[in-house]
Short mmCIF file of C-alpha atoms and ligand atoms in Angstrom, two decimals:
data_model
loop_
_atom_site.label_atom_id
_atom_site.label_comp_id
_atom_site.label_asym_id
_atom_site.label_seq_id
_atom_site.Cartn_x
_atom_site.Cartn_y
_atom_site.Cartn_z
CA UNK A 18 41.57 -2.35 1.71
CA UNK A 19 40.60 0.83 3.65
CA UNK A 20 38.71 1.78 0.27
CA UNK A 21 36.82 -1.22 0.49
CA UNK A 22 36.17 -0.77 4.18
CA UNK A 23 35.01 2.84 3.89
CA UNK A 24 32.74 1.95 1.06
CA UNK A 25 31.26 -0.90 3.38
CA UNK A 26 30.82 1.50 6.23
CA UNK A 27 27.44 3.10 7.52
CA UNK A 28 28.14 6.64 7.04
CA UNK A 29 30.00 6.24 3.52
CA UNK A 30 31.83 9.66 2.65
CA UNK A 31 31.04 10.72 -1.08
CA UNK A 32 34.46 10.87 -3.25
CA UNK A 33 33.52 12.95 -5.61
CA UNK A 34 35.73 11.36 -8.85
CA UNK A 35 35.19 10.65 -12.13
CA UNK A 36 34.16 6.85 -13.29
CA UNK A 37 34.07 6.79 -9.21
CA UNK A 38 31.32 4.35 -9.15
CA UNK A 39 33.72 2.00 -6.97
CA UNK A 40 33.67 4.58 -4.64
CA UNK A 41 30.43 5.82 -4.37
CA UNK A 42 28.07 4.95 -1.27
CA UNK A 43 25.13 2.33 -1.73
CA UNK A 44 24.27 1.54 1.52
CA UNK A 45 23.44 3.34 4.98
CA UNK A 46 21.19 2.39 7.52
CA UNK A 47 17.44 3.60 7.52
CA UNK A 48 16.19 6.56 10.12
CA UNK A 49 14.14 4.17 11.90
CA UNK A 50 12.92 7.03 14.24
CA UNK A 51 11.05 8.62 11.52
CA UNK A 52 10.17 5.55 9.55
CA UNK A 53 9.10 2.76 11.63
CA UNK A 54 5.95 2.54 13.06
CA UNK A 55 5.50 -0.67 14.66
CA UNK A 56 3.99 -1.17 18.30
CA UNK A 57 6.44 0.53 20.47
CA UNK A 58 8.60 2.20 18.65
CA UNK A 59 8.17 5.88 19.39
CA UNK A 60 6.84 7.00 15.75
CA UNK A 61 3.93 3.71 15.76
CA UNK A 62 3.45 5.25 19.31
CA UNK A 63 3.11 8.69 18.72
CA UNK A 64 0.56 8.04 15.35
CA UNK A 65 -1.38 5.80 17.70
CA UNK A 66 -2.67 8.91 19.35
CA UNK A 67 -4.39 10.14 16.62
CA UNK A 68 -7.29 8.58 14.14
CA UNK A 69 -6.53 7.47 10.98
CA UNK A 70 -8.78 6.29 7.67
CA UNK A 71 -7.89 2.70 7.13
CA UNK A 72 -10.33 1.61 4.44
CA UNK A 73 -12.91 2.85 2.04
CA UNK A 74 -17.09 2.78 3.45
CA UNK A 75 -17.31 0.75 -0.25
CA UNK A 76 -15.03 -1.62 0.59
CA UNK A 77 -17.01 -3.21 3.89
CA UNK A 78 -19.45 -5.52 2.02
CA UNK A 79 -21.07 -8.77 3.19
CA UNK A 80 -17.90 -10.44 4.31
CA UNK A 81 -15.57 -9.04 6.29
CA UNK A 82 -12.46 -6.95 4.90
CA UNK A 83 -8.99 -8.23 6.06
CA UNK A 84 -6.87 -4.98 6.63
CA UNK A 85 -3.11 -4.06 7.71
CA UNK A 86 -2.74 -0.73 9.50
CA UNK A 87 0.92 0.43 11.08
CA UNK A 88 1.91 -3.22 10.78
CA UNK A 89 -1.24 -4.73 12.62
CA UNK A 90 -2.96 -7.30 10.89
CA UNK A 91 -6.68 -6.47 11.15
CA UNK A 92 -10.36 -7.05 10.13
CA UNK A 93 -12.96 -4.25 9.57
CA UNK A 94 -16.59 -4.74 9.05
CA UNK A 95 -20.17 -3.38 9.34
CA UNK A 96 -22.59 -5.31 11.17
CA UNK A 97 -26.41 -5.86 10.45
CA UNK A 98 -27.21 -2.93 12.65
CA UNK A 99 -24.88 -0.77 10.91
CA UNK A 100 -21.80 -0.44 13.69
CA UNK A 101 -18.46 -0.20 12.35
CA UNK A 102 -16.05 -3.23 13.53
CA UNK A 103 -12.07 -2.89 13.56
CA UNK A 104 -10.91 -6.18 15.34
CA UNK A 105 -7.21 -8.21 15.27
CA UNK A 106 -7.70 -10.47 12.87
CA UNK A 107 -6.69 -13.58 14.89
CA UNK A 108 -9.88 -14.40 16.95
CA UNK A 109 -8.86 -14.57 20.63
CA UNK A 110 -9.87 -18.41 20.59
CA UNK A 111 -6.99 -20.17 18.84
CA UNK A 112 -6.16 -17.64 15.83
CA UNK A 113 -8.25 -18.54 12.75
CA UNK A 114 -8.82 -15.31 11.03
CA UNK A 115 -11.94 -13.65 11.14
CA UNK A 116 -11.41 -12.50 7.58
CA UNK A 117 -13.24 -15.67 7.08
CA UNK A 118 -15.83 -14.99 9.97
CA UNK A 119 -19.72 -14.47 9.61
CA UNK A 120 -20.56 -11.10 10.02
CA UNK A 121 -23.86 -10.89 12.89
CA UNK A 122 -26.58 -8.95 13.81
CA UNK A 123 -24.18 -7.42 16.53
CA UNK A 124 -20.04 -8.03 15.68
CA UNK A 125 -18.97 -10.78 14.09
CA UNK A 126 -18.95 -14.97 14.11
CA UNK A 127 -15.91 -16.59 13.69
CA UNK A 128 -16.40 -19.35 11.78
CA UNK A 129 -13.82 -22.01 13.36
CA UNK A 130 -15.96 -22.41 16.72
CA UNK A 131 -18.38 -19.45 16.51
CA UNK A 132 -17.23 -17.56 19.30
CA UNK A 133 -18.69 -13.90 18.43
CA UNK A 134 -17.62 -10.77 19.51
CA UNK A 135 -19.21 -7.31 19.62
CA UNK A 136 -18.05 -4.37 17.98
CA UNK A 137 -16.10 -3.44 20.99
CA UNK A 138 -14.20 -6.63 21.17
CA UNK A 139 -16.57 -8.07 23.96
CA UNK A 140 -16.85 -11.82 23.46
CA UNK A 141 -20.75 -12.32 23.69
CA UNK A 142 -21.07 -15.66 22.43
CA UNK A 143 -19.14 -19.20 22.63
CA UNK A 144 -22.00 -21.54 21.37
CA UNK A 145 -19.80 -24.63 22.40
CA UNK A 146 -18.93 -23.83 25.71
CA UNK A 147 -21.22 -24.44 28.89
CA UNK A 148 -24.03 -21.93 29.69
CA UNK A 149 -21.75 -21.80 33.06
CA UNK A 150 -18.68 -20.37 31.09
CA UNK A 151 -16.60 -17.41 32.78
CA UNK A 152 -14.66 -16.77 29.30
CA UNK A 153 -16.94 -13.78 28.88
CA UNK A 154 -14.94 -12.49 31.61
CA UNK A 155 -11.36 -13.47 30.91
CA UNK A 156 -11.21 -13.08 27.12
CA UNK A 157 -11.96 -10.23 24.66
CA UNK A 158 -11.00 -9.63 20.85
CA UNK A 159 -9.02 -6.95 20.20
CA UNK A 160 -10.53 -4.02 19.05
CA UNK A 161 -10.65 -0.49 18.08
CA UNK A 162 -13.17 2.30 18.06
CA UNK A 163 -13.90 3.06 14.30
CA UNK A 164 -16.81 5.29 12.55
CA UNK A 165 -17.38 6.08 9.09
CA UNK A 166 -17.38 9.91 7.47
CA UNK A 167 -18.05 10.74 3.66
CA UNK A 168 -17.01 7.21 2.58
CA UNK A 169 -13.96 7.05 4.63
CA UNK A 170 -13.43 4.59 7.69
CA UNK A 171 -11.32 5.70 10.56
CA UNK A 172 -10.02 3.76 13.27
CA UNK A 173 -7.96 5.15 16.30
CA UNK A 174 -5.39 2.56 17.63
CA UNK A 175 -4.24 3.90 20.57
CA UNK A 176 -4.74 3.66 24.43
CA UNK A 177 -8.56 4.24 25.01
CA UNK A 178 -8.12 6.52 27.77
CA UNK A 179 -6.03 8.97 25.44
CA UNK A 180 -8.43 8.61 22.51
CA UNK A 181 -8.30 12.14 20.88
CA UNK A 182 -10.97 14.26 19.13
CA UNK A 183 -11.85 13.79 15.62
CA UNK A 184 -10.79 17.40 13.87
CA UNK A 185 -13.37 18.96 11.70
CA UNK A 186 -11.93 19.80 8.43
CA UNK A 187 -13.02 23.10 6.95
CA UNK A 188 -14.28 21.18 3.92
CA UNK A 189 -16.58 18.99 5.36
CA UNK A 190 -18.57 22.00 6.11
CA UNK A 191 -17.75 24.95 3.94
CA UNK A 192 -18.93 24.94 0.80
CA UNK A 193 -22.26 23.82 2.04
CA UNK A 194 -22.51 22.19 -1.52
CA UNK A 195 -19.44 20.41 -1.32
CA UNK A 196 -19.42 17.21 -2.95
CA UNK A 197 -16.82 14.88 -1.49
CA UNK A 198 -15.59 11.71 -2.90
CA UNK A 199 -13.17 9.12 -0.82
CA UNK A 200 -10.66 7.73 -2.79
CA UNK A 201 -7.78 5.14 -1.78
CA UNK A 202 -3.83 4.92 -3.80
CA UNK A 203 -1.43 2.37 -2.32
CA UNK A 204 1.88 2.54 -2.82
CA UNK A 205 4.68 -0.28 -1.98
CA UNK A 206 7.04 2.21 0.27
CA UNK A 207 7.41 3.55 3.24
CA UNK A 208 4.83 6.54 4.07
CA UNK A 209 7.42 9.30 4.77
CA UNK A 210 8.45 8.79 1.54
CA UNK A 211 5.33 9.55 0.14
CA UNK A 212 4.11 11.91 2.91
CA UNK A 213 7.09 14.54 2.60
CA UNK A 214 6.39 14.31 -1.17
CA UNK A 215 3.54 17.09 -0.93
CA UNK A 216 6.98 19.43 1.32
CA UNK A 217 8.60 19.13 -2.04
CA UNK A 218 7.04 21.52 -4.39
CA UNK A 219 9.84 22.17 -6.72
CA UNK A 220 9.17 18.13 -8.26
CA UNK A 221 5.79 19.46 -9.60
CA UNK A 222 8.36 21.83 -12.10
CA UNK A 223 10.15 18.72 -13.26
CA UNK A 224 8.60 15.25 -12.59
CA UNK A 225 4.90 16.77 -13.85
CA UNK A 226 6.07 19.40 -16.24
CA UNK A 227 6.06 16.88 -18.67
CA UNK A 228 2.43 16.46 -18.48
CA UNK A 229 1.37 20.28 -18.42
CA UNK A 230 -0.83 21.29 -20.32
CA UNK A 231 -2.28 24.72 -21.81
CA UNK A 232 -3.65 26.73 -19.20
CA UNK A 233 -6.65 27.31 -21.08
CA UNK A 234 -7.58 24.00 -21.46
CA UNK A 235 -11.04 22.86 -21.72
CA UNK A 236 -13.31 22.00 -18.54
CA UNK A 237 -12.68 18.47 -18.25
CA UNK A 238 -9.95 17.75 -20.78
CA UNK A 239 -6.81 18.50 -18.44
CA UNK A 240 -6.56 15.71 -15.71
CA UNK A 241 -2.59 17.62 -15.30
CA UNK A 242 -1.01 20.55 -13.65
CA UNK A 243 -1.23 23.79 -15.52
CA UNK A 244 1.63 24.92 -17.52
CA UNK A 245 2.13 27.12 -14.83
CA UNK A 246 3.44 24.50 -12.30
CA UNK A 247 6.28 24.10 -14.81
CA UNK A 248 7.75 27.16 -13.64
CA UNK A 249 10.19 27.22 -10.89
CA UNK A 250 8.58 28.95 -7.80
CA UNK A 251 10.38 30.90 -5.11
CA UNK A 252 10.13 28.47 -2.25
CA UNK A 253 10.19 29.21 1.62
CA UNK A 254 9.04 26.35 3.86
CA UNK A 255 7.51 27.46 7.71
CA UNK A 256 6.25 25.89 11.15
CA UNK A 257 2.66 26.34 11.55
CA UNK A 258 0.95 26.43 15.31
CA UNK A 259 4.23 26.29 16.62
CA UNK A 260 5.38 22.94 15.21
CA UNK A 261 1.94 21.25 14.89
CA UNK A 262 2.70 21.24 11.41
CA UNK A 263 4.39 23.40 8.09
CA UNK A 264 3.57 24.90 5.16
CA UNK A 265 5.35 25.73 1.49
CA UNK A 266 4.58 28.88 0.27
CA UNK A 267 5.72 28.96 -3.30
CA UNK A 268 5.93 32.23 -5.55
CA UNK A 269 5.74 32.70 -9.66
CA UNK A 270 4.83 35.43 -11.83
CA UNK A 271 2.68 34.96 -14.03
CA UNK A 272 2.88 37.99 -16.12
CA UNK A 273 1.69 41.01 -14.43
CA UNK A 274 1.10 38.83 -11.71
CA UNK A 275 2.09 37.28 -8.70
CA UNK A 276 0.82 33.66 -7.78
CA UNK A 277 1.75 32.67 -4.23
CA UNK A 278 0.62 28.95 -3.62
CA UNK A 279 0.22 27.43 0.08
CA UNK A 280 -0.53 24.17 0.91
CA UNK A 281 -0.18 22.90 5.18
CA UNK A 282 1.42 19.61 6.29
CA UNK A 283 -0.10 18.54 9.57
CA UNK A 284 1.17 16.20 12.17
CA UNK A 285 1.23 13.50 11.87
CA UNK A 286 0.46 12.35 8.09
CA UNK A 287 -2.13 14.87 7.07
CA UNK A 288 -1.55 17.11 3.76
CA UNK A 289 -4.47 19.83 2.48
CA UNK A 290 -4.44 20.90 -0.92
CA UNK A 291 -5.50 23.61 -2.67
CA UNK A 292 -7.00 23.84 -6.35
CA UNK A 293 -5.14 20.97 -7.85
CA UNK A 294 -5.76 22.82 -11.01
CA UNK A 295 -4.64 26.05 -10.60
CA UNK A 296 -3.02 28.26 -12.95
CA UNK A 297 -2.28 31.32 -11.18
CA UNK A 298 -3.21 33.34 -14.41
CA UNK A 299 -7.00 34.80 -12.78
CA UNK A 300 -6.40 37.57 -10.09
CA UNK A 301 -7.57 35.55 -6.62
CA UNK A 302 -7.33 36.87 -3.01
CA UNK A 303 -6.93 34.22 -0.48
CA UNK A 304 -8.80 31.32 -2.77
CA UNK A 305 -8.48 29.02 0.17
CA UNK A 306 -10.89 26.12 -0.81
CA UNK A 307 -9.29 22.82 -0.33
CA UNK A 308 -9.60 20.36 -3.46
CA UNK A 309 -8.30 17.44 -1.58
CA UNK A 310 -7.52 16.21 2.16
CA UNK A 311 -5.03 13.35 2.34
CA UNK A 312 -3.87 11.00 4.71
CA UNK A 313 -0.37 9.37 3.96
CA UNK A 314 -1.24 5.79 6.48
CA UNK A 315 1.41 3.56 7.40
CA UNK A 316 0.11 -0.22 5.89
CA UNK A 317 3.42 -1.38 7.39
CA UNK A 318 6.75 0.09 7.44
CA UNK A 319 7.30 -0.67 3.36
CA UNK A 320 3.71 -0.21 2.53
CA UNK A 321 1.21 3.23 2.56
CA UNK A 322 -1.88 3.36 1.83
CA UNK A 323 -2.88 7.02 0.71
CA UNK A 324 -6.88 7.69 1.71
CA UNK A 325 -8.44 10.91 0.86
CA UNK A 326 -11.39 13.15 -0.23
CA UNK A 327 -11.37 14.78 -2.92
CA UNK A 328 -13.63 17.98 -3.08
CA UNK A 329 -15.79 18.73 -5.57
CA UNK A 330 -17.91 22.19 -5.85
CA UNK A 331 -17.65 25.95 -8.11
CA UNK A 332 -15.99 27.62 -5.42
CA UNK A 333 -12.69 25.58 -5.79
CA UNK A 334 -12.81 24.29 -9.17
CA UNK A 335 -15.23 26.52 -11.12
CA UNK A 336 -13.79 25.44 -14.75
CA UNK A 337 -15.01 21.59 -13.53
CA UNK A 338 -11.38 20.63 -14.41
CA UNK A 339 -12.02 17.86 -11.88
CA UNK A 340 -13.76 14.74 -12.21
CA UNK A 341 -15.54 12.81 -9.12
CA UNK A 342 -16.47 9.72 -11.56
CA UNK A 343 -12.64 8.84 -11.72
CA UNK A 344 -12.09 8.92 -7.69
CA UNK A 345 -12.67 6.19 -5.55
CA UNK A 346 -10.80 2.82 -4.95
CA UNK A 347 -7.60 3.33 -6.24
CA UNK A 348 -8.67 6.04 -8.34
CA UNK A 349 -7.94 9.66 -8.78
CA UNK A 350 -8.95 12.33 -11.08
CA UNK A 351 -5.44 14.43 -11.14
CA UNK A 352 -2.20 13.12 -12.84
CA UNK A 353 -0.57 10.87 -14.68
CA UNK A 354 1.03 8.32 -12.40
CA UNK A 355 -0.81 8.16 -9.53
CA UNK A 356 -1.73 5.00 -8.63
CA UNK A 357 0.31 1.91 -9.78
CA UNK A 358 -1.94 0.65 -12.27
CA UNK A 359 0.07 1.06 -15.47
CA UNK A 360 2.49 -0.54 -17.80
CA UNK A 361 6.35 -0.49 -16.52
CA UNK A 362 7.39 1.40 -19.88
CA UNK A 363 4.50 3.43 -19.69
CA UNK A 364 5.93 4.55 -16.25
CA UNK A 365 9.03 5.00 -17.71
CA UNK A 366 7.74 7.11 -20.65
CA UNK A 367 5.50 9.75 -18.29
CA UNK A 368 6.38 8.45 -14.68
CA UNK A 369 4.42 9.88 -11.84
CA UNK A 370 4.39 10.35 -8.25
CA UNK A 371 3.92 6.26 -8.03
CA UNK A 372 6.73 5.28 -9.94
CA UNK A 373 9.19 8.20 -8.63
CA UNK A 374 7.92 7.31 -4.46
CA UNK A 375 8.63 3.03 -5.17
CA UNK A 376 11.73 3.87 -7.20
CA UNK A 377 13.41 5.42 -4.19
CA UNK A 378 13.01 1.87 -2.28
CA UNK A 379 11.29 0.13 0.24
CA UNK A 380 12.53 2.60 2.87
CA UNK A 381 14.58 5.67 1.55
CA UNK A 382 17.99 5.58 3.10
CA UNK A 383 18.30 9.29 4.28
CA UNK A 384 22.27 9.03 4.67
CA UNK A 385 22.87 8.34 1.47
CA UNK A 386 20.87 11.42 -0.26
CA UNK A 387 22.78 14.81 -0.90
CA UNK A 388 19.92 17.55 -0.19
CA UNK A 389 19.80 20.91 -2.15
CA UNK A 390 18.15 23.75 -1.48
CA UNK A 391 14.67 22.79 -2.72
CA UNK A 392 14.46 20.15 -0.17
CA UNK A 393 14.26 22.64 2.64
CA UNK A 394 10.34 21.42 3.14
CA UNK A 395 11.24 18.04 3.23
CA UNK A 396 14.45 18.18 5.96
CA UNK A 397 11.86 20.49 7.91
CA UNK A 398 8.50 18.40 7.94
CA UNK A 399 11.75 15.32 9.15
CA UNK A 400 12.88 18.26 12.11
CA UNK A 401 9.14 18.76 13.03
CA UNK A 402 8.08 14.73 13.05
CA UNK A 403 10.85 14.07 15.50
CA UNK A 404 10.53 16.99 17.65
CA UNK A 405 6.87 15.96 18.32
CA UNK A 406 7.94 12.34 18.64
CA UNK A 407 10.24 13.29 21.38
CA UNK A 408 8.09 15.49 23.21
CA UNK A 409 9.69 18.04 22.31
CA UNK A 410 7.14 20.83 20.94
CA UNK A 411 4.10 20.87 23.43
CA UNK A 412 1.96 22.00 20.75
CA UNK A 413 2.60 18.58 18.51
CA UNK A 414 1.86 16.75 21.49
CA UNK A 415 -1.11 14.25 20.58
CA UNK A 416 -3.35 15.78 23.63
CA UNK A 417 -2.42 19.17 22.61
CA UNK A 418 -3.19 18.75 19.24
CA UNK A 419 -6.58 17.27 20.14
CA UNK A 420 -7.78 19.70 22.54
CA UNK A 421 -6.30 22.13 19.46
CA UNK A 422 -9.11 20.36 17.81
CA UNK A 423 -11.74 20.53 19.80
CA UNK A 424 -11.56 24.51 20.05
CA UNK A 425 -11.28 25.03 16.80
CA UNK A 426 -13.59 23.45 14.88
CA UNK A 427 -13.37 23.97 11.96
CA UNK A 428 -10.00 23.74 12.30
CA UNK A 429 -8.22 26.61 10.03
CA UNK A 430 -6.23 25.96 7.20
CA UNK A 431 -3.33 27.44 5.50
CA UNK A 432 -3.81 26.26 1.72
CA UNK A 433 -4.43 28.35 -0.18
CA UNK A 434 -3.71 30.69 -3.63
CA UNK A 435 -3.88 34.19 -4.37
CA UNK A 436 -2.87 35.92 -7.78
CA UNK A 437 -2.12 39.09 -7.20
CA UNK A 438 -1.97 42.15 -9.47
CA UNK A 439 1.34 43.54 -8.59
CA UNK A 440 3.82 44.10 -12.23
CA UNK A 441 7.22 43.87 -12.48
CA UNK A 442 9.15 46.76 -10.88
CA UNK A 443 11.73 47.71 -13.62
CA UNK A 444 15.24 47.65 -11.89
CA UNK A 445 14.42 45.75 -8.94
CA UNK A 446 14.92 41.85 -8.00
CA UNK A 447 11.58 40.14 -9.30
CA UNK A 448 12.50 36.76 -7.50
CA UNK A 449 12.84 39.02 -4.06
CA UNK A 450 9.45 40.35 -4.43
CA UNK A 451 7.80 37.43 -4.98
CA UNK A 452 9.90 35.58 -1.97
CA UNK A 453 8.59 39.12 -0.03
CA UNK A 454 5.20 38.51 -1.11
CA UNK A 455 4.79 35.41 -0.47
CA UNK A 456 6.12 36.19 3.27
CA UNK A 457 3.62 38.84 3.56
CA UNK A 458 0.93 36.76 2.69
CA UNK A 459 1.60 33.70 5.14
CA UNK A 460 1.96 36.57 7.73
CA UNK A 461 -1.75 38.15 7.27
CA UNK A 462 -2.90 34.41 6.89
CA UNK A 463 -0.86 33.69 10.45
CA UNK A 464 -2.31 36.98 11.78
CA UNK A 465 -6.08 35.40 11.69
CA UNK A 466 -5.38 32.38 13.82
CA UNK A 467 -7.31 33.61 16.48
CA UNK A 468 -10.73 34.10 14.37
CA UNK A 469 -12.38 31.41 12.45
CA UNK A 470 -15.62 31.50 9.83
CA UNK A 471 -15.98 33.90 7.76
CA UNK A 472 -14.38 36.63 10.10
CA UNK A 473 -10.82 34.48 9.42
CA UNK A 474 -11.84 34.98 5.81
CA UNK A 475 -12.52 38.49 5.50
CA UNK A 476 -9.50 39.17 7.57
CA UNK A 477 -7.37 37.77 6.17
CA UNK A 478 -8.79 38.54 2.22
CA UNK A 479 -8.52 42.08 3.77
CA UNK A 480 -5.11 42.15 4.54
CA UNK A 481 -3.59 40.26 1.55
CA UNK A 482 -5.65 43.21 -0.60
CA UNK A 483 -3.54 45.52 1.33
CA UNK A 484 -0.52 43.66 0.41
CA UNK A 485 -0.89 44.25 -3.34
CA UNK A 486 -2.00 48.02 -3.05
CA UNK A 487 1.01 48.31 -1.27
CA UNK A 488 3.46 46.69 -3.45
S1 LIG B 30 -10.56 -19.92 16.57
FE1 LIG B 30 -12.20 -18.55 16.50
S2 LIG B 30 -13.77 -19.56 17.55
FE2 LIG B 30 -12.11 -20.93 17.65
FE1 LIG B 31 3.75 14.96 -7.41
#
């Protein structure tokens, strides 16, 4: 009976037995501090103070689109005059949805008893009242601001008088050439699931080794990782801007070569890669061009909808590995397995981030898992989202972090690669000179925090240089 009791319990203790399958622990109760993200609860609070995508600029057509962001059931639209609307979907009136409104000159109709409202929420029109009506001044739609950038819509959901600035991405201005694509990837799971993911670089060895191929594949044949990836890094996992976010750094030789990867996790669902494609066989100093920025949104708390650009130009992709045809509404160019568009056995054959993301359930259950040491990334980005949930690093701190952004703007990123020439040094510990390395390498990038442009760059290409004459 006390088996059975234990075994029902919330923090089941692991027997570790053979045939033990009696014993072993199914159930334990979700980290709802770090998962849910309802109205209220502190993490729906504490990503209310920042802007998120929540649909593609394709997507808004001639009839309005019915959305569901952090468990809010909304309606986004463009108007004749080209203003972005993000309303509630219940009209104010008696809750028909205004999925089914009429979208107007200025906001939207809805179509039960025409009441309109602006952009803004502001109810300008209620054709069946009296021309003596005060409901203009007692009822108003609710809404949020919204705009649209390179085919992405945001929306910002929190208090207006706290609404933050919108962070320039190095990207969206450097290359000037850059060709960015939006593309959308839902998956039915919670979004720290999917978001801590990216913190766990040794899965690209296992879960996408499968699908390497040669690294001298031709331009446009390899939609895969590089055989490369299928080679266990070194991996060390750090705070960034003192717990606004973390990076991996992750270290492999590659022959007489050292590849040390980077890619930054920002607070609170932001991931910026670098050359999805890399190889890590072509010497590269500080190759810090991002190939995709990726939002990991909350649909509700079983649901995320991944938005993204993906980035398109010779600096970061210069064997056009890439494809911007394949990217768009659930759509994207890399991988096997992205998006959950295939045939169960297929999935089974070659799974993929999708199927590995929905297989772990609706809402991980933390307690039950048994961490290693690759999962230091993931257990860290977990330390860093509740620290800034509970206050408790000023620099996470949604005002912080905005008036972060509006100094720095661009703001600088971390992601990055650089191959370095530095050979094997017969009798020494390979693995602790590439861990050293790759140390030295987040340090110069670290050390260039205060510059930005092409002084950050030069700086820091100038120290990481250093690093391999002196190894
Ligand atoms: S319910 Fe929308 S106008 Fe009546
Ligand atoms: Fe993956």
């Amino acid at each position: 009976l006390s088996a059975a009791l234990e075994r029902g319990s919330t923090q089941p203790k692991a027997k570790v037995m053979k045939y033990g399958g009696y014993y072993a622990p199914t159930a334990g109760s979700v980290d709802a501090e770090i998962t849910r993200t309802g109205r209220g609860t502190p993490l729906g609070e504490y990503m209310r103070r920042f802007w998120h995508p929540v649909c593609l600029s394709d997507d808004l057509r001639d009839v309005p689109l019915a959305i569901r962001i952090l468990g809010e059931d909304l309606v986004a639209f463009r108007d004749m005059s080209g203003d972005i609307g993000v309303l509630a979907r219940k009209c104010a009136h008696r809750g028909a949805s205004l999925e089914y409104g009429i979208i107007a000159e200025h906001g939207i109709r809805c179509s039960y008893h025409g009441w309109q409202y602006a952009v803004d929420g502001t109810l300008v029109d209620a054709p069946a009242e009296p021309k003596s009506t005060r409901l203009k001044e007692t009822v108003c739609q609710g809404a949020y601001p919204a705009f649209e950038q390179h085919g992405l819509v945001f929306a910002y959901m929190g208090p207006p008088e706290e609404q933050p600035t919108v962070p320039l991405y190095e990207p969206l201005v450097f290359p000037k050439d850059n060709h960015i694509v939006a593309f959308s990837n839902f998956l039915p799971c919670n979004w720290l699931q999917v978001h801590e993911n990216i913190a766990d670089q040794a899965h690209a060895v296992f879960l996408h080794s499968g699908m390497t191929i040669d690294p001298n594949a031709k331009p446009g044949e390899g939609a895969q990782l590089n055989a490369s990836f299928g080679q266990m890094p070194t991996l060390e996992w750090y705070e960034i801007g003192e717990g606004r976010g973390m990076v991996f750094v992750a270290g492999r030789r590659i022959g007489q070569r050292i590849w040390i990867r980077i890619n930054d996790l920002s607070l609170p669902n932001i991931t910026q890669h670098a050359y999805l494609f890399e190889g890590g066989t072509e010497r590269k100093i500080f190759a810090n061009h991002i190939n995709m920025t990726r939002w990991s949104v909350p649909v509700d708390d079983e649901n995320t909808q991944l938005f993204g650009w993906r980035f398109f130009n010779d600096l970061v992709d210069p064997h056009k590995r890439g494809d911007p045809g394949k990217c768009g509404k659930e759509a994207v160019d890399f991988l096997e397995g992205q998006v959950g568009n295939r045939p169960y056995e297929e999935g089974q054959r070659n799974p993929g981030d999708w199927e590995i993301l929905t297989s772990q359930g609706k809402i991980a259950v933390h307690e039950l898992e048994n961490p290693g040491t690759t999962d230091g990334g993931v257990y860290l980005w977990r330390k860093l989202l509740r620290a800034a949930i509970r206050g408790a690093r000023p620099a996470a701190n949604p005002k912080t972090m905005s008036e972060y952004a509006a100094r720095h703007s661009p703001v600088p990123l971390y992601s990055q690669d650089s191959v370095l020439d530095i050979p094997v040094r017969p009798g020494q510990d390979d693995q602790k000179l590439i861990r050293e390395v790759g140390r030295q390498v987040l340090e110069v990038i670290r050390s260039g925090d205060h510059l930005s442009g092409s002084d950050r760059v030069t700086h820091i290409a100038n120290g990481i240089t250093a690093i391999e004459h002196e190894a």
